[in-house]
CSV table of C-alpha atoms and ligand atoms in Angstrom, one decimal:
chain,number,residue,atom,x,y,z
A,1,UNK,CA,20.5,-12.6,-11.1
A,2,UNK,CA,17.0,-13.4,-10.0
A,3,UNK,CA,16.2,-16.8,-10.2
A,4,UNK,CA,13.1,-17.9,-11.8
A,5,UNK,CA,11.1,-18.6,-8.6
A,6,UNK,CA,11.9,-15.6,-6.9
A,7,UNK,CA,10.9,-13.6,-10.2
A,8,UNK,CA,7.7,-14.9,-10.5
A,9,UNK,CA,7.1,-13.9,-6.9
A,10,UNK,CA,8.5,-10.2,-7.3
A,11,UNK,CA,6.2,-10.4,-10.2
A,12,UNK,CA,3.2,-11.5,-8.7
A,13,UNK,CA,3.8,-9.0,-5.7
A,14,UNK,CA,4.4,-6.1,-7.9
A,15,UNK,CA,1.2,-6.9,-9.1
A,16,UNK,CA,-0.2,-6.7,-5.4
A,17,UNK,CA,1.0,-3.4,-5.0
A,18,UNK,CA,-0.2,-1.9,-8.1
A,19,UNK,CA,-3.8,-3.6,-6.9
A,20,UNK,CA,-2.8,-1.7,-3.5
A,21,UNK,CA,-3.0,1.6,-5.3
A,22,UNK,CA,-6.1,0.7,-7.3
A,23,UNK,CA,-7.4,0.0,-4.2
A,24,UNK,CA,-7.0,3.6,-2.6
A,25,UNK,CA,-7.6,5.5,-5.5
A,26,UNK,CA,-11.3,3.9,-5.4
A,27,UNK,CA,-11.1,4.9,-1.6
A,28,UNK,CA,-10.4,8.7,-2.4
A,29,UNK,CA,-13.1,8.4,-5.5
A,30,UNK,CA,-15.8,7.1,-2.9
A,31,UNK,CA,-14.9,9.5,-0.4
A,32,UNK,CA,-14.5,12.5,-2.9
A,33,UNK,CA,-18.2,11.3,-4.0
A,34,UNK,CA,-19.3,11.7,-0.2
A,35,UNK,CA,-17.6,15.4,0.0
A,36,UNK,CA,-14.9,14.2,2.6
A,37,UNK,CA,-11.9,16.2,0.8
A,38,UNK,CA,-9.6,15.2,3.6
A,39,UNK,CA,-10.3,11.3,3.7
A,40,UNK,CA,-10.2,11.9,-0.5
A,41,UNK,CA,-6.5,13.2,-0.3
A,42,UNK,CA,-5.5,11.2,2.4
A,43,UNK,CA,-6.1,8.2,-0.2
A,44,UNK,CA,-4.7,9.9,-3.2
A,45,UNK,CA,-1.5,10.3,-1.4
A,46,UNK,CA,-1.8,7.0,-0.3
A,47,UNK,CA,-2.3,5.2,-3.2
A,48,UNK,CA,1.2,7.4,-4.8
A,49,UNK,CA,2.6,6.2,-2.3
A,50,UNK,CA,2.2,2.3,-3.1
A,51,UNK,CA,3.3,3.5,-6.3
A,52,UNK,CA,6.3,4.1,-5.2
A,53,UNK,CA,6.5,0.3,-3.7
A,54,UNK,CA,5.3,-0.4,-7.5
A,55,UNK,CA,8.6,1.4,-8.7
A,56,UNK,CA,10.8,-0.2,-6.2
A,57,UNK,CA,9.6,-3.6,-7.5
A,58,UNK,CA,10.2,-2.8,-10.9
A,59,UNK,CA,13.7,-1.4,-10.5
A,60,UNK,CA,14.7,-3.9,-8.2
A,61,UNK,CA,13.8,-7.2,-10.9
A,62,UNK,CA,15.2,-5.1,-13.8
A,63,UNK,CA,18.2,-4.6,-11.4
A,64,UNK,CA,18.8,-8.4,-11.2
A,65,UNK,CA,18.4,-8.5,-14.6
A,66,UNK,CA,15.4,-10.4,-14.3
A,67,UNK,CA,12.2,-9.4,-16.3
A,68,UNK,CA,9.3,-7.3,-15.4
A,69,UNK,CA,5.8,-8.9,-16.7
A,70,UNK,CA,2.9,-7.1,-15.8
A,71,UNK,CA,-0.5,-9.0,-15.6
A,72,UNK,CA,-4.1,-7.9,-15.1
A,73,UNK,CA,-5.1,-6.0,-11.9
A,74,UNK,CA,-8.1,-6.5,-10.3
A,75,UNK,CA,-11.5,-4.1,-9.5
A,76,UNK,CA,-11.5,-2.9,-6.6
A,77,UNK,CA,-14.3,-2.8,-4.6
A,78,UNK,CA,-15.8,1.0,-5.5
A,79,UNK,CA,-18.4,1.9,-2.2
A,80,UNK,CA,-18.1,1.3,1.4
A,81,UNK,CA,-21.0,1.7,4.2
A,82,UNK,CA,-19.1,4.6,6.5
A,83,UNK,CA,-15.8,5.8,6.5
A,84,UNK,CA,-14.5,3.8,9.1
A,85,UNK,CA,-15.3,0.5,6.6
A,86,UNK,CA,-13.5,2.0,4.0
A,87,UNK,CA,-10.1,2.5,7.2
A,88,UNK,CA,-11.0,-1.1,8.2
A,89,UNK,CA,-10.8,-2.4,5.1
A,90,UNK,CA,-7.4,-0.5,4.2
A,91,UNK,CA,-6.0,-1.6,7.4
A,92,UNK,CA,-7.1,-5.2,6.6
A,93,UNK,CA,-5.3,-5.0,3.5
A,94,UNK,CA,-2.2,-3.8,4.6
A,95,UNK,CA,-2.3,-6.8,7.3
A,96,UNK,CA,-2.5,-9.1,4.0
A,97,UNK,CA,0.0,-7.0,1.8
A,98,UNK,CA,2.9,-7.8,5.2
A,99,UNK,CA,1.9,-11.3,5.3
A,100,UNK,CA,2.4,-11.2,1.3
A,101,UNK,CA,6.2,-9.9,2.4
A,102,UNK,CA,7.1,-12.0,4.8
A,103,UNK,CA,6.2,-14.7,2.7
A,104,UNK,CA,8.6,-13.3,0.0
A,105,UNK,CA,11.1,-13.1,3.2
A,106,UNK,CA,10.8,-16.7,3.7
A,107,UNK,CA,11.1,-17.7,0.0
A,108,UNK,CA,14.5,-15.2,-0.4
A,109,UNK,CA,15.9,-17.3,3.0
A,110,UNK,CA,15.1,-20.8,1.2
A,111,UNK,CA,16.5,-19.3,-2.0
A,112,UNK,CA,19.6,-18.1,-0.8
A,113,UNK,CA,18.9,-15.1,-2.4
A,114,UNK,CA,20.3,-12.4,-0.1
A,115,UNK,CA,20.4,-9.4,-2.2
A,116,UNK,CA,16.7,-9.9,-2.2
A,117,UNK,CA,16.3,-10.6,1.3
A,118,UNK,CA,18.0,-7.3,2.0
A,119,UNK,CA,15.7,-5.3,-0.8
A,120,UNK,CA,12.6,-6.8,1.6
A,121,UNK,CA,14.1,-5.5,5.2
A,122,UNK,CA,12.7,-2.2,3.9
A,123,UNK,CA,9.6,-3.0,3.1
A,124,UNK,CA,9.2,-5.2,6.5
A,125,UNK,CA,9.8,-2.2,8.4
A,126,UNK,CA,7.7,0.0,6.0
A,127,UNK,CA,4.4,-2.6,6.6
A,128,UNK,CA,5.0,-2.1,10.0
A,129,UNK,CA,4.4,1.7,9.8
A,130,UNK,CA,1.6,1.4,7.4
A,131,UNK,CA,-0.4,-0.6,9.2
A,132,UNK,CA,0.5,1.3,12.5
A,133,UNK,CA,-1.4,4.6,10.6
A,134,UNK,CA,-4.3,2.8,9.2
A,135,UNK,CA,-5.1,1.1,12.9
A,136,UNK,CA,-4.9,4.9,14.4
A,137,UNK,CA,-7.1,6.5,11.7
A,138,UNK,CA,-9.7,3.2,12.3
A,139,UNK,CA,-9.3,4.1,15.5
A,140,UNK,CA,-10.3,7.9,15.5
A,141,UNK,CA,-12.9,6.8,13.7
A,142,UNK,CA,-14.5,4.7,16.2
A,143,UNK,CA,-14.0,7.2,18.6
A,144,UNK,CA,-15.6,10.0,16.6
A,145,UNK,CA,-18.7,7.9,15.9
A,146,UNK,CA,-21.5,9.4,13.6
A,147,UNK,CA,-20.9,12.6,15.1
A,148,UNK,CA,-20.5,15.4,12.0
A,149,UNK,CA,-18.3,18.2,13.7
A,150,UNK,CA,-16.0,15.1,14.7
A,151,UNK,CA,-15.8,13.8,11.7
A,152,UNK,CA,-15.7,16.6,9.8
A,153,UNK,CA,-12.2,17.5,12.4
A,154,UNK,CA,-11.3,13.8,11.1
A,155,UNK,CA,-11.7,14.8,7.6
A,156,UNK,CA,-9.5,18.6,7.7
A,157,UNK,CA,-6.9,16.6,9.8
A,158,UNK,CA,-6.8,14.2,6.9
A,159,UNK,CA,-6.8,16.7,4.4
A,160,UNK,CA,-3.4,17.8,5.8
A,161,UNK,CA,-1.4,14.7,4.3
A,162,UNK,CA,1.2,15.5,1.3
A,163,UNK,CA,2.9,13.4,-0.9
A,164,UNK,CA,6.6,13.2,0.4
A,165,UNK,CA,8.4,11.6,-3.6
A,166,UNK,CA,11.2,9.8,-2.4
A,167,UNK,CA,14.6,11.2,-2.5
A,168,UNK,CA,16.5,10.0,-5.6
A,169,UNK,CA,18.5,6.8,-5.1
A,170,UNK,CA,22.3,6.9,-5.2
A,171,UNK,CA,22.5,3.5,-7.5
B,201,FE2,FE1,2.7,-1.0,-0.5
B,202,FE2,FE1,0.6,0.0,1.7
């Protein structure tokens, strides 16, 4: 069973990661609203993907038998100046989404908690890949500059992404 500390922090970080999704989806809507189809996708399939992190949240506390409380998500912002703001600003928020873990890391170690801390190990390692794609997108884009038949390259590449569901879990 979750203990009331730790389920008020899954809570909050549920939260987070439905705010993650939010996020993206205003991404793909800004891009989609400056014809880049690929960068649109790429963010549509990003933010399903933090829906997935949603889900495993809310399995996970109703698992424990703890209880699921959804609160208000923010607005995300809904324009950015250039693409590579929009990258920066999703790589900057992935940094803040793995400190957001670790922190849940820490609180699991002073909890005692270990089933939790072992639910966390996968999203450690996922943080470290999802930050690792957002720096080398940020950094295409740098390298591309303003140049259009670059960044229109940037944008088909982009356009390739699919969503992958996760397979179904044996519990
Ligand atoms: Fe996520
Ligand atoms: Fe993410």
């Amino acid at each position: 069973m979750l203990n009331d500390k730790v389920q008020d922090a899954f809570n909050k970080h549920l939260n987070a990661e439905l705010y993650s999704a939010y996020l993206y989806l205003s991404m793909s809507a800004y891009f989609q609203s400056e014809s880049l189809a690929g960068m649109a996708n790429w963010m549509r399939v990003q933010a399903q993907e933090e829906m997935v992190h949603v889900m495993k949240f809310f399995d996970f506390i109703n698992e424990r038998d703890g209880r699921v409380l959804l609160t208000e998500i923010g607005s995300p912002q809904t324009t950015w100046k250039s693409p590579l703001q929009a990258f920066e600003d999703a790589l900057a928020h992935e940094r803040t989404i793995s400190a957001r873990i670790n922190a849940l890391v820490d609180l699991s170690l002073a909890e005692r908690d270990h089933a939790s801390n072992s639910f966390l190990q996968w999203f450690v390692t996922e943080q470290v890949e999802e930050e690792a794609t957002a720096k080398a997108i940020v950094d295409k884009l740098k390298l591309t500059g303003d140049h259009p038949v670059a960044r229109y390259m940037v944008d088909e590449e982009l356009g390739q992404r699919t969503f992958q569901p996760p397979a179904p879990s044996a519990t």
